[in-house]
CSV table of C-alpha atoms in Angstrom, one decimal:
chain,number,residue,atom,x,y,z
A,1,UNK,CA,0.0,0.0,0.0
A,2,UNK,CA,2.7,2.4,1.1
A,3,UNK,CA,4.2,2.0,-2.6
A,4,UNK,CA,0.9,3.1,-4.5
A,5,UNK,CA,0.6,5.7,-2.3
A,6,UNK,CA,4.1,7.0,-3.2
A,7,UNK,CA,3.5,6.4,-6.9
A,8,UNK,CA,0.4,8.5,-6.5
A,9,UNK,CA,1.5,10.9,-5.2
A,10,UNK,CA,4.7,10.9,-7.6
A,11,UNK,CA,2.5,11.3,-10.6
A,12,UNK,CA,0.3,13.6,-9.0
A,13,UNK,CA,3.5,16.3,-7.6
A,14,UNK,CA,5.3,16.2,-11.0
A,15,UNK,CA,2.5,16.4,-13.3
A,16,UNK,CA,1.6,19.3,-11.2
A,17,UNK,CA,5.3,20.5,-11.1
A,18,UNK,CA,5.7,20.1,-15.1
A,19,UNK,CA,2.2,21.9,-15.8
A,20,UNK,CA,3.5,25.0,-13.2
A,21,UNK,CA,6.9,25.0,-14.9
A,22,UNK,CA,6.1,24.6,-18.2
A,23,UNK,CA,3.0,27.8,-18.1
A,24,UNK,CA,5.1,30.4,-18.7
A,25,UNK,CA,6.4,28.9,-21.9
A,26,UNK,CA,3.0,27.0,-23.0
A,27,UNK,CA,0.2,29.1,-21.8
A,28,UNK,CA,-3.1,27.0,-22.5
A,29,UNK,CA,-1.8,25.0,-25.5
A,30,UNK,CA,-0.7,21.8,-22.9
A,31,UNK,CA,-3.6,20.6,-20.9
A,32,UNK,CA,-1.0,20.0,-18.0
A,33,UNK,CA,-0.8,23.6,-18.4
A,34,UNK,CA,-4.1,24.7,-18.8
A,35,UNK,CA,-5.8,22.5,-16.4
A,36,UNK,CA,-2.8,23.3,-13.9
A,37,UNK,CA,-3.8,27.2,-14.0
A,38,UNK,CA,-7.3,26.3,-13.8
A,39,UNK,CA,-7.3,24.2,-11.1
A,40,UNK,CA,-5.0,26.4,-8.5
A,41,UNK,CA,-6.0,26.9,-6.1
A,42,UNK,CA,-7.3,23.2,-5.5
A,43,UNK,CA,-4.4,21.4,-6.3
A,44,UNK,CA,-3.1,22.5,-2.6
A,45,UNK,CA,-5.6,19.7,-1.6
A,46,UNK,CA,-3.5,17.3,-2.5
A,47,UNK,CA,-0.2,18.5,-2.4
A,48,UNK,CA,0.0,19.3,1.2
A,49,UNK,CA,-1.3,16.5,2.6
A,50,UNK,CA,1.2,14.4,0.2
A,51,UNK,CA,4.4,16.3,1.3
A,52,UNK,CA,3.2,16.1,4.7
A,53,UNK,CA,3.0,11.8,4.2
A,54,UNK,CA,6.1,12.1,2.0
A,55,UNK,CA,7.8,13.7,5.0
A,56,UNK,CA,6.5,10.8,7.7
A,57,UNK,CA,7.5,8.4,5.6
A,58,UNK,CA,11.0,9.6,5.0
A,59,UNK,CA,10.8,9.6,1.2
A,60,UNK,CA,12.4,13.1,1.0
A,61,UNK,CA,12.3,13.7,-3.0
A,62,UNK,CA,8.7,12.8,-3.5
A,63,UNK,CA,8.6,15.6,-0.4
A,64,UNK,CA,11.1,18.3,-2.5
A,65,UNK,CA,8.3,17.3,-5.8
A,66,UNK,CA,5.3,18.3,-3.7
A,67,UNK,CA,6.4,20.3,-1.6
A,68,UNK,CA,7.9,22.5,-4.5
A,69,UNK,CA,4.8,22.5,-6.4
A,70,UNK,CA,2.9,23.6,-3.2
A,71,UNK,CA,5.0,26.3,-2.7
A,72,UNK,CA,5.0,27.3,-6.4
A,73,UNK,CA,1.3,27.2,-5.9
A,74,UNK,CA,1.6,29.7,-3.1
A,75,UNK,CA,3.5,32.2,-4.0
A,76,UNK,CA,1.0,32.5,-7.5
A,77,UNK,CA,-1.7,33.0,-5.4
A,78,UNK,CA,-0.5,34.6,-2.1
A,79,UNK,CA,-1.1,38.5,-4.1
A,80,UNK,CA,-5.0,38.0,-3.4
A,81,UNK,CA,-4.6,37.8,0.0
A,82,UNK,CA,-1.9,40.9,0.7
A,83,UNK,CA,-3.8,43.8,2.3
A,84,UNK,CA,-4.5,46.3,-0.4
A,85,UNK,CA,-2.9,49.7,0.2
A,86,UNK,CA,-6.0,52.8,1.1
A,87,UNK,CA,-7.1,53.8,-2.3
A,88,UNK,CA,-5.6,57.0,-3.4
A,89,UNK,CA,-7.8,60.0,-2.8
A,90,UNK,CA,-9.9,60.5,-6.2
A,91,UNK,CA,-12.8,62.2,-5.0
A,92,UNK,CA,-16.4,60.7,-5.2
A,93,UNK,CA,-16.9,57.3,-7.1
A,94,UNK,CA,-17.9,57.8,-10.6
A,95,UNK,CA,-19.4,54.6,-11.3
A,96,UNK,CA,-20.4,51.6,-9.8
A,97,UNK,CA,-20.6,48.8,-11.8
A,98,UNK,CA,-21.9,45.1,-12.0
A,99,UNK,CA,-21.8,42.1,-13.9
A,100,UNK,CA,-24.3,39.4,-13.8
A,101,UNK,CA,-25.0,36.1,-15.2
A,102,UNK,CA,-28.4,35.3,-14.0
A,103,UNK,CA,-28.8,31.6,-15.8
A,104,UNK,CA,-31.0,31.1,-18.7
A,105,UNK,CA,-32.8,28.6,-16.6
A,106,UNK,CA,-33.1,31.3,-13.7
A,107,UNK,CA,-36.9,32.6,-14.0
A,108,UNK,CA,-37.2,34.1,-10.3
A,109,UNK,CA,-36.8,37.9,-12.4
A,110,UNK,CA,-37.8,38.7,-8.5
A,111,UNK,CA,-34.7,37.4,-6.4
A,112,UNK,CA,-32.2,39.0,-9.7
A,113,UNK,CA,-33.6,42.6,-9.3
A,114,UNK,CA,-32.8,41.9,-5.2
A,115,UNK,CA,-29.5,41.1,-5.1
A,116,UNK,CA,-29.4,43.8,-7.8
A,117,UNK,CA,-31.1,46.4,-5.5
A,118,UNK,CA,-28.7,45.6,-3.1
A,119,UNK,CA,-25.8,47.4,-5.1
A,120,UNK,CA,-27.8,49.5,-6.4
A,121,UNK,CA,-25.1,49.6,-9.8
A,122,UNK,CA,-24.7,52.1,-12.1
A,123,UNK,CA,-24.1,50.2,-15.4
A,124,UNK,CA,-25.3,46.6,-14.4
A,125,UNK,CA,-24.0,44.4,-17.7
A,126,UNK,CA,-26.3,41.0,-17.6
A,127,UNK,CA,-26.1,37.8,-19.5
A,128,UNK,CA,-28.2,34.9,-19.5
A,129,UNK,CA,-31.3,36.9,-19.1
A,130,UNK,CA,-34.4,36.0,-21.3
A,131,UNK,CA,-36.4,38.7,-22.6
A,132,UNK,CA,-39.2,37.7,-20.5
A,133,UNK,CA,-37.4,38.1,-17.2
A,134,UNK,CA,-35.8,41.1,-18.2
A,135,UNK,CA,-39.0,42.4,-18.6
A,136,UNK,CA,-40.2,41.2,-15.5
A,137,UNK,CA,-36.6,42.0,-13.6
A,138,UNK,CA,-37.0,45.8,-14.8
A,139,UNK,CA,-40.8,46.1,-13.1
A,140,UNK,CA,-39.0,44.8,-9.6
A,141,UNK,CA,-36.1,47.0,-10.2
A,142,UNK,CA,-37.8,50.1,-10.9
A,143,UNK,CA,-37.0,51.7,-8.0
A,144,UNK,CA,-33.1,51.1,-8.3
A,145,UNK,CA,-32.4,54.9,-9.1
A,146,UNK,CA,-34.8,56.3,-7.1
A,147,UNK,CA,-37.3,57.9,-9.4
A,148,UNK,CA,-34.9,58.3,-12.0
A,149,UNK,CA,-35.5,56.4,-15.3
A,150,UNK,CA,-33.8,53.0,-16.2
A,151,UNK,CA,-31.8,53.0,-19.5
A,152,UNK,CA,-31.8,50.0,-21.2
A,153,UNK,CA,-30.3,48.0,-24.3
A,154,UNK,CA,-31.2,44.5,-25.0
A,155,UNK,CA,-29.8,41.9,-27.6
A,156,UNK,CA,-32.4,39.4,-27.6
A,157,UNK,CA,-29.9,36.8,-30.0
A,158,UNK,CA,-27.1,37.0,-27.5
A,159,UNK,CA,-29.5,36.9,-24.6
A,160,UNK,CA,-27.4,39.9,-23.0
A,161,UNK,CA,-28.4,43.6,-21.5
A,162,UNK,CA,-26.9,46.3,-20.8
A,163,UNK,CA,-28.8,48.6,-17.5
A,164,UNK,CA,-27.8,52.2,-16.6
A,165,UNK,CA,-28.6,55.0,-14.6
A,166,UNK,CA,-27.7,56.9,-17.3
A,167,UNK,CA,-28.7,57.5,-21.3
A,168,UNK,CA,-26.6,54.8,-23.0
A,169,UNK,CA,-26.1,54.4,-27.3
A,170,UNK,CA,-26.7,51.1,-28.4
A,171,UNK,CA,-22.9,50.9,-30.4
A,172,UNK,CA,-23.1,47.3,-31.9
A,173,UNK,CA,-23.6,43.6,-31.1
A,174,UNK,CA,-20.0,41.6,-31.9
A,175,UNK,CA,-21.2,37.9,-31.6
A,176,UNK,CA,-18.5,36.8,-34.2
A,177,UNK,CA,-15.7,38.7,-31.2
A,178,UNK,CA,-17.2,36.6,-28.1
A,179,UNK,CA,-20.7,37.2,-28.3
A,180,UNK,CA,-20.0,40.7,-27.2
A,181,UNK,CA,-22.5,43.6,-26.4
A,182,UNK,CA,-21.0,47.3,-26.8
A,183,UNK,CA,-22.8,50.8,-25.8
A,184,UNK,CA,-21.5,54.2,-25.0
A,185,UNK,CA,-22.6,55.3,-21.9
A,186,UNK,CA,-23.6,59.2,-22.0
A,187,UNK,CA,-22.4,60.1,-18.4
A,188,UNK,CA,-22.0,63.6,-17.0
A,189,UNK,CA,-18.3,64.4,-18.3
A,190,UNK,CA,-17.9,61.6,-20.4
A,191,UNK,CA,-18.7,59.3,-23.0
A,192,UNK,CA,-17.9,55.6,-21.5
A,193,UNK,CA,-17.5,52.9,-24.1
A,194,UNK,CA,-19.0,49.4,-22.4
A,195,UNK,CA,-18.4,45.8,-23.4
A,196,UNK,CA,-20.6,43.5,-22.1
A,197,UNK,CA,-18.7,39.9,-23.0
A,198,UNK,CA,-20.1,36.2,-22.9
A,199,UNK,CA,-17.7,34.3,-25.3
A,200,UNK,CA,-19.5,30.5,-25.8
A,201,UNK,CA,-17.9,27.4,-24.1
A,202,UNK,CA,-18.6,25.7,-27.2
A,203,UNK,CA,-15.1,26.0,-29.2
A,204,UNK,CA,-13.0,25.3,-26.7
A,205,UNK,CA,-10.5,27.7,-25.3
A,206,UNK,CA,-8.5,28.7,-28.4
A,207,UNK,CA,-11.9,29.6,-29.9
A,208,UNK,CA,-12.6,31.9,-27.2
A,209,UNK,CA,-9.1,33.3,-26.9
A,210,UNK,CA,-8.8,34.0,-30.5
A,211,UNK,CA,-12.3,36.0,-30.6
A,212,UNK,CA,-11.6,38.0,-27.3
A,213,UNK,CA,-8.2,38.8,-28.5
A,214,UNK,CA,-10.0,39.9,-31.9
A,215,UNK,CA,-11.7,42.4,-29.6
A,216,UNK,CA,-9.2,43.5,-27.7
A,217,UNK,CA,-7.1,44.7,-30.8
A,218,UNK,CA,-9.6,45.5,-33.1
A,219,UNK,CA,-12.5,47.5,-30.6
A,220,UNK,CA,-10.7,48.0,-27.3
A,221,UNK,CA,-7.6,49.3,-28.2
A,222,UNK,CA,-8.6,51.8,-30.6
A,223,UNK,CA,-10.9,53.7,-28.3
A,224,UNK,CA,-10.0,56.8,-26.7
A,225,UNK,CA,-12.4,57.6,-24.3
A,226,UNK,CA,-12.5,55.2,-20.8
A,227,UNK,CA,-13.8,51.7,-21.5
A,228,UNK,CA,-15.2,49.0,-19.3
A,229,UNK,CA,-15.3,45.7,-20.1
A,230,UNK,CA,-16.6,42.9,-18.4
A,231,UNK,CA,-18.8,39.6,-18.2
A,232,UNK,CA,-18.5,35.7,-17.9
A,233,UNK,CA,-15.8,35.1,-19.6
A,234,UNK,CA,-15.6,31.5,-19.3
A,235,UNK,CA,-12.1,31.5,-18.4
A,236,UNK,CA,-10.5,31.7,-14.8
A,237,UNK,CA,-7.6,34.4,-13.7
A,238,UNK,CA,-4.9,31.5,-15.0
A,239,UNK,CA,-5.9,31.4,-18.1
A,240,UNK,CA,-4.4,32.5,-21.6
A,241,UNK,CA,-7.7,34.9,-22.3
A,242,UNK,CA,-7.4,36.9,-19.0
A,243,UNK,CA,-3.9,37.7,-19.5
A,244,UNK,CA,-4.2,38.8,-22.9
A,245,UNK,CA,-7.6,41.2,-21.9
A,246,UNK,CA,-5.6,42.0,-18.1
A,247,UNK,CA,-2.6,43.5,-20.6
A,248,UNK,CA,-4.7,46.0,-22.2
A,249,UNK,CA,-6.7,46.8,-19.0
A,250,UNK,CA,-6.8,46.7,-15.5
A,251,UNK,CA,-8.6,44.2,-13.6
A,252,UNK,CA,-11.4,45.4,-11.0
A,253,UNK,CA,-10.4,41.9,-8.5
A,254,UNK,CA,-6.7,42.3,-9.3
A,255,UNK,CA,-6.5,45.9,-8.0
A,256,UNK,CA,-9.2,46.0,-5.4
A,257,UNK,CA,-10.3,42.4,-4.8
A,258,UNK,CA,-9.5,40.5,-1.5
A,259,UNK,CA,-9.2,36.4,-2.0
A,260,UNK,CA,-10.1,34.3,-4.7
A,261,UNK,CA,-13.6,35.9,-5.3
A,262,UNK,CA,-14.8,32.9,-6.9
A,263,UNK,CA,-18.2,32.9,-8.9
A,264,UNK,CA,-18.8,29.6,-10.3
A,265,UNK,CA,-21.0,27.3,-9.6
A,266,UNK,CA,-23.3,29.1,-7.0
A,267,UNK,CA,-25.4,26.3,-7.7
A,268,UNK,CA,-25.4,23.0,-9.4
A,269,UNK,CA,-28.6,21.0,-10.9
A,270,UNK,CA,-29.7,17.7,-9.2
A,271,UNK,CA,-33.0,15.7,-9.5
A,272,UNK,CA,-34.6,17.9,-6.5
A,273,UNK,CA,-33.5,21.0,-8.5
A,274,UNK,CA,-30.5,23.6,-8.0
A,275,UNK,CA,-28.6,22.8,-5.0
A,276,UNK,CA,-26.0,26.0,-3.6
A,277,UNK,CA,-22.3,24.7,-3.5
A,278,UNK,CA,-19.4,26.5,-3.1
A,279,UNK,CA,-18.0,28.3,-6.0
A,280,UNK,CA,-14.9,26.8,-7.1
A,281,UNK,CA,-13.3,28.9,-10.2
A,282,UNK,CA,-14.0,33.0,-10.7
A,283,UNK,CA,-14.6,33.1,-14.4
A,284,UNK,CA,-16.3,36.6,-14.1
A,285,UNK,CA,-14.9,39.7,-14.5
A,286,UNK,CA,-14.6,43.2,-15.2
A,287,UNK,CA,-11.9,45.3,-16.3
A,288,UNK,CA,-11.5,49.0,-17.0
A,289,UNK,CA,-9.0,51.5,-19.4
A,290,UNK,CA,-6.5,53.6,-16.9
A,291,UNK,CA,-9.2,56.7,-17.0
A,292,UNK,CA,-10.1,54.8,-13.7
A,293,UNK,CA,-8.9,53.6,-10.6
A,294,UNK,CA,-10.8,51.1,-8.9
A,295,UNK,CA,-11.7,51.7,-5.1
A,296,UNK,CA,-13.4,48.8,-4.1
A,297,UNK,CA,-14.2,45.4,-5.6
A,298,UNK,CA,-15.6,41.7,-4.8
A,299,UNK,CA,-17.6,39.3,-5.1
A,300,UNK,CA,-21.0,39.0,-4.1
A,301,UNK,CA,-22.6,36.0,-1.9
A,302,UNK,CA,-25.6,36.2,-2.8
A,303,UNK,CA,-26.6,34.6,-6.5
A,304,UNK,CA,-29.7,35.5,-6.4
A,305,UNK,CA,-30.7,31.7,-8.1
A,306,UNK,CA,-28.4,31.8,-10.8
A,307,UNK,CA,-25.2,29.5,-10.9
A,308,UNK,CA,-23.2,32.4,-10.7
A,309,UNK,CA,-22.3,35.3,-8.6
A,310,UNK,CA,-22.1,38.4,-9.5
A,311,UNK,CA,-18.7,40.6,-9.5
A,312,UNK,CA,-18.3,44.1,-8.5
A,313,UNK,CA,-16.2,47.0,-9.0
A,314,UNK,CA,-16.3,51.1,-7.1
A,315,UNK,CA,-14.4,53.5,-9.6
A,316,UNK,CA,-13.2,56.6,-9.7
A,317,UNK,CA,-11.6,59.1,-11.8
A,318,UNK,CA,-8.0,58.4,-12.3
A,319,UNK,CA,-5.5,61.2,-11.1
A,320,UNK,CA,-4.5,63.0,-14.6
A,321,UNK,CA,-7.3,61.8,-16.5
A,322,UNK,CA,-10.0,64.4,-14.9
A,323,UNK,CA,-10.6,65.3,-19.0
A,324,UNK,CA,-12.1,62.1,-19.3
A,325,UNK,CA,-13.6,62.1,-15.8
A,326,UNK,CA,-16.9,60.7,-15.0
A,327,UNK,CA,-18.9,63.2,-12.3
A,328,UNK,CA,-20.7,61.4,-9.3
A,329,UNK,CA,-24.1,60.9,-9.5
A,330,UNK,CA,-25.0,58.7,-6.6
A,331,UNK,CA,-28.1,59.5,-3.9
């Protein structure tokens, strides 16, 4: 017994080991790459309590294997969980803003517009959403600016919307660049460009790399004005597709974020119906041009029915960019 244990745990720390090794060189293209990157933090589950048998049993390389990749592991991860420095004094937030997937088979339009009233965000990017419960969603969330009339744009072939407290543009629907969603937001001071993303897991990864990275040079890069873009992007924080959107724009989790933040699943089907589980990847996520600097962001525990959770992010004008500002407009 002692000797499959060791062999287990052999094959288990170096595959590990090669897949952490190997990332920077390979990105996605290995699957003991990819599915290393996706699988952090998990992989500690196994790796700690395998070094820590390695050690009892005196077997001191399979220890240096697992213990390596632990500590590899670690020191990836170990920037979520560093106190974040007091955000730089910007003046009131600009915008608060939200991304949702509410499930296509979420029709409780009642418990979405709660956990959405519970922000209370100023551009609130959906996707999932059926026309019916959007409908339904906007009568329970009429009240979410007070009076003040609800802006809406709504792509009924990508399933996706777009809610604002202020006047948006409907810009263009990109399906063929992620299923992608884009309005300009008319805010006081500014003209906002917003991406609201949901590239299909159908494809595979590549497919969805290659169309996000289509947007990215193509739409993103050649706009002037401050952008936002964000959505379920189907890909975790490890992935090829995050890096390549995170090195044109700045991550709302990365800069303000505390801890994994994980989204997905919120809930999982059984016979009996959706069961809540604990979310084990953060495939959600919103990013923003450097006319802002984020003040707060998370992750919200409350799904609200769907099978994800939904991501937040405070921002505020960045120092130097007052030009392309966005004024408060808050209660």
């Amino acid at each position: 017994m002692p000797r499959v244990l060791a062999a287990t745990w052999w094959l288990f720390g170096s595959t590990v080991l090669a897949g952490v090794v190997l990332r920077p060189w390979a990105g996605d293209e290995l699957h003991v790459t990819r599915y290393t990157g996706y699988l952090m933090p998990w992989l500690l589950l196994g790796l700690v309590p395998g070094a820590a048998w390695a050690c009892l049993r005196r077997r001191w390389a399979l220890a240096a294997v697992l213990g390596a990749s632990a500590a590899t592991i670690v020191s990836l991860q170990a920037h979520l969980f560093r106190p974040r420095p007091s955000a730089p004094a910007h003046g009131a937030i600009a915008l608060r803003v939200m991304s949702y997937n509410t499930w296509a088979t979420n029709l409780d339009a009642t418990r979405i517009a709660s956990v959405v009233l519970r922000y209370r965000p100023d551009v609130l990017l959906l996707q999932e959403i059926r026309g019916d419960v959007l409908s339904r969603f906007t009568e329970a969330a009429s009240g979410l600016y007070a009076g003040a009339p609800l802006h809406l744009v709504y792509d009924p072939d990508l399933e996706q919307a777009i809610v604002s407290r202020y006047a948006i543009e409907p810009a263009a629907s990109l399906a063929r660049k992620g299923n992608v969603q884009k309005v300009v937001l008319c805010a006081p001071g500014a003209r906002v460009t917003v991406f609201n993303v949901h590239p299909p897991r159908s494809g595979g990864w590549r497919h969805r790399y290659t169309q996000i990275s289509a947007l990215v040079d193509e739409d993103v890069l050649r706009e002037d004005g401050p952008v936002i873009l964000g959505g379920d992007f189907n890909a975790p924080d490890r992935s090829q597709l995050y890096e390549r959107v995170s090195s044109a724009l700045a991550n709302a989790h990365a800069q303000r974020g505390l801890g994994f933040g994980f989204t997905y699943p919120a809930l999982v089907r059984s016979p009996f119906g959706p069961v809540p589980t604990v979310p084990l990847v953060r495939i959600d996520h919103l990013f923003f041009s450097d006319h802002f600097v984020a003040v707060r962001a998370g992750t919200l525990d409350d799904s609200g029915g769907s099978d994800h959770r939904p991501v937040f992010v405070e921002l505020a004008p960045k120092a130097g960019a007052a030009r392309s500002s966005v004024a408060a407009g808050h209660d």
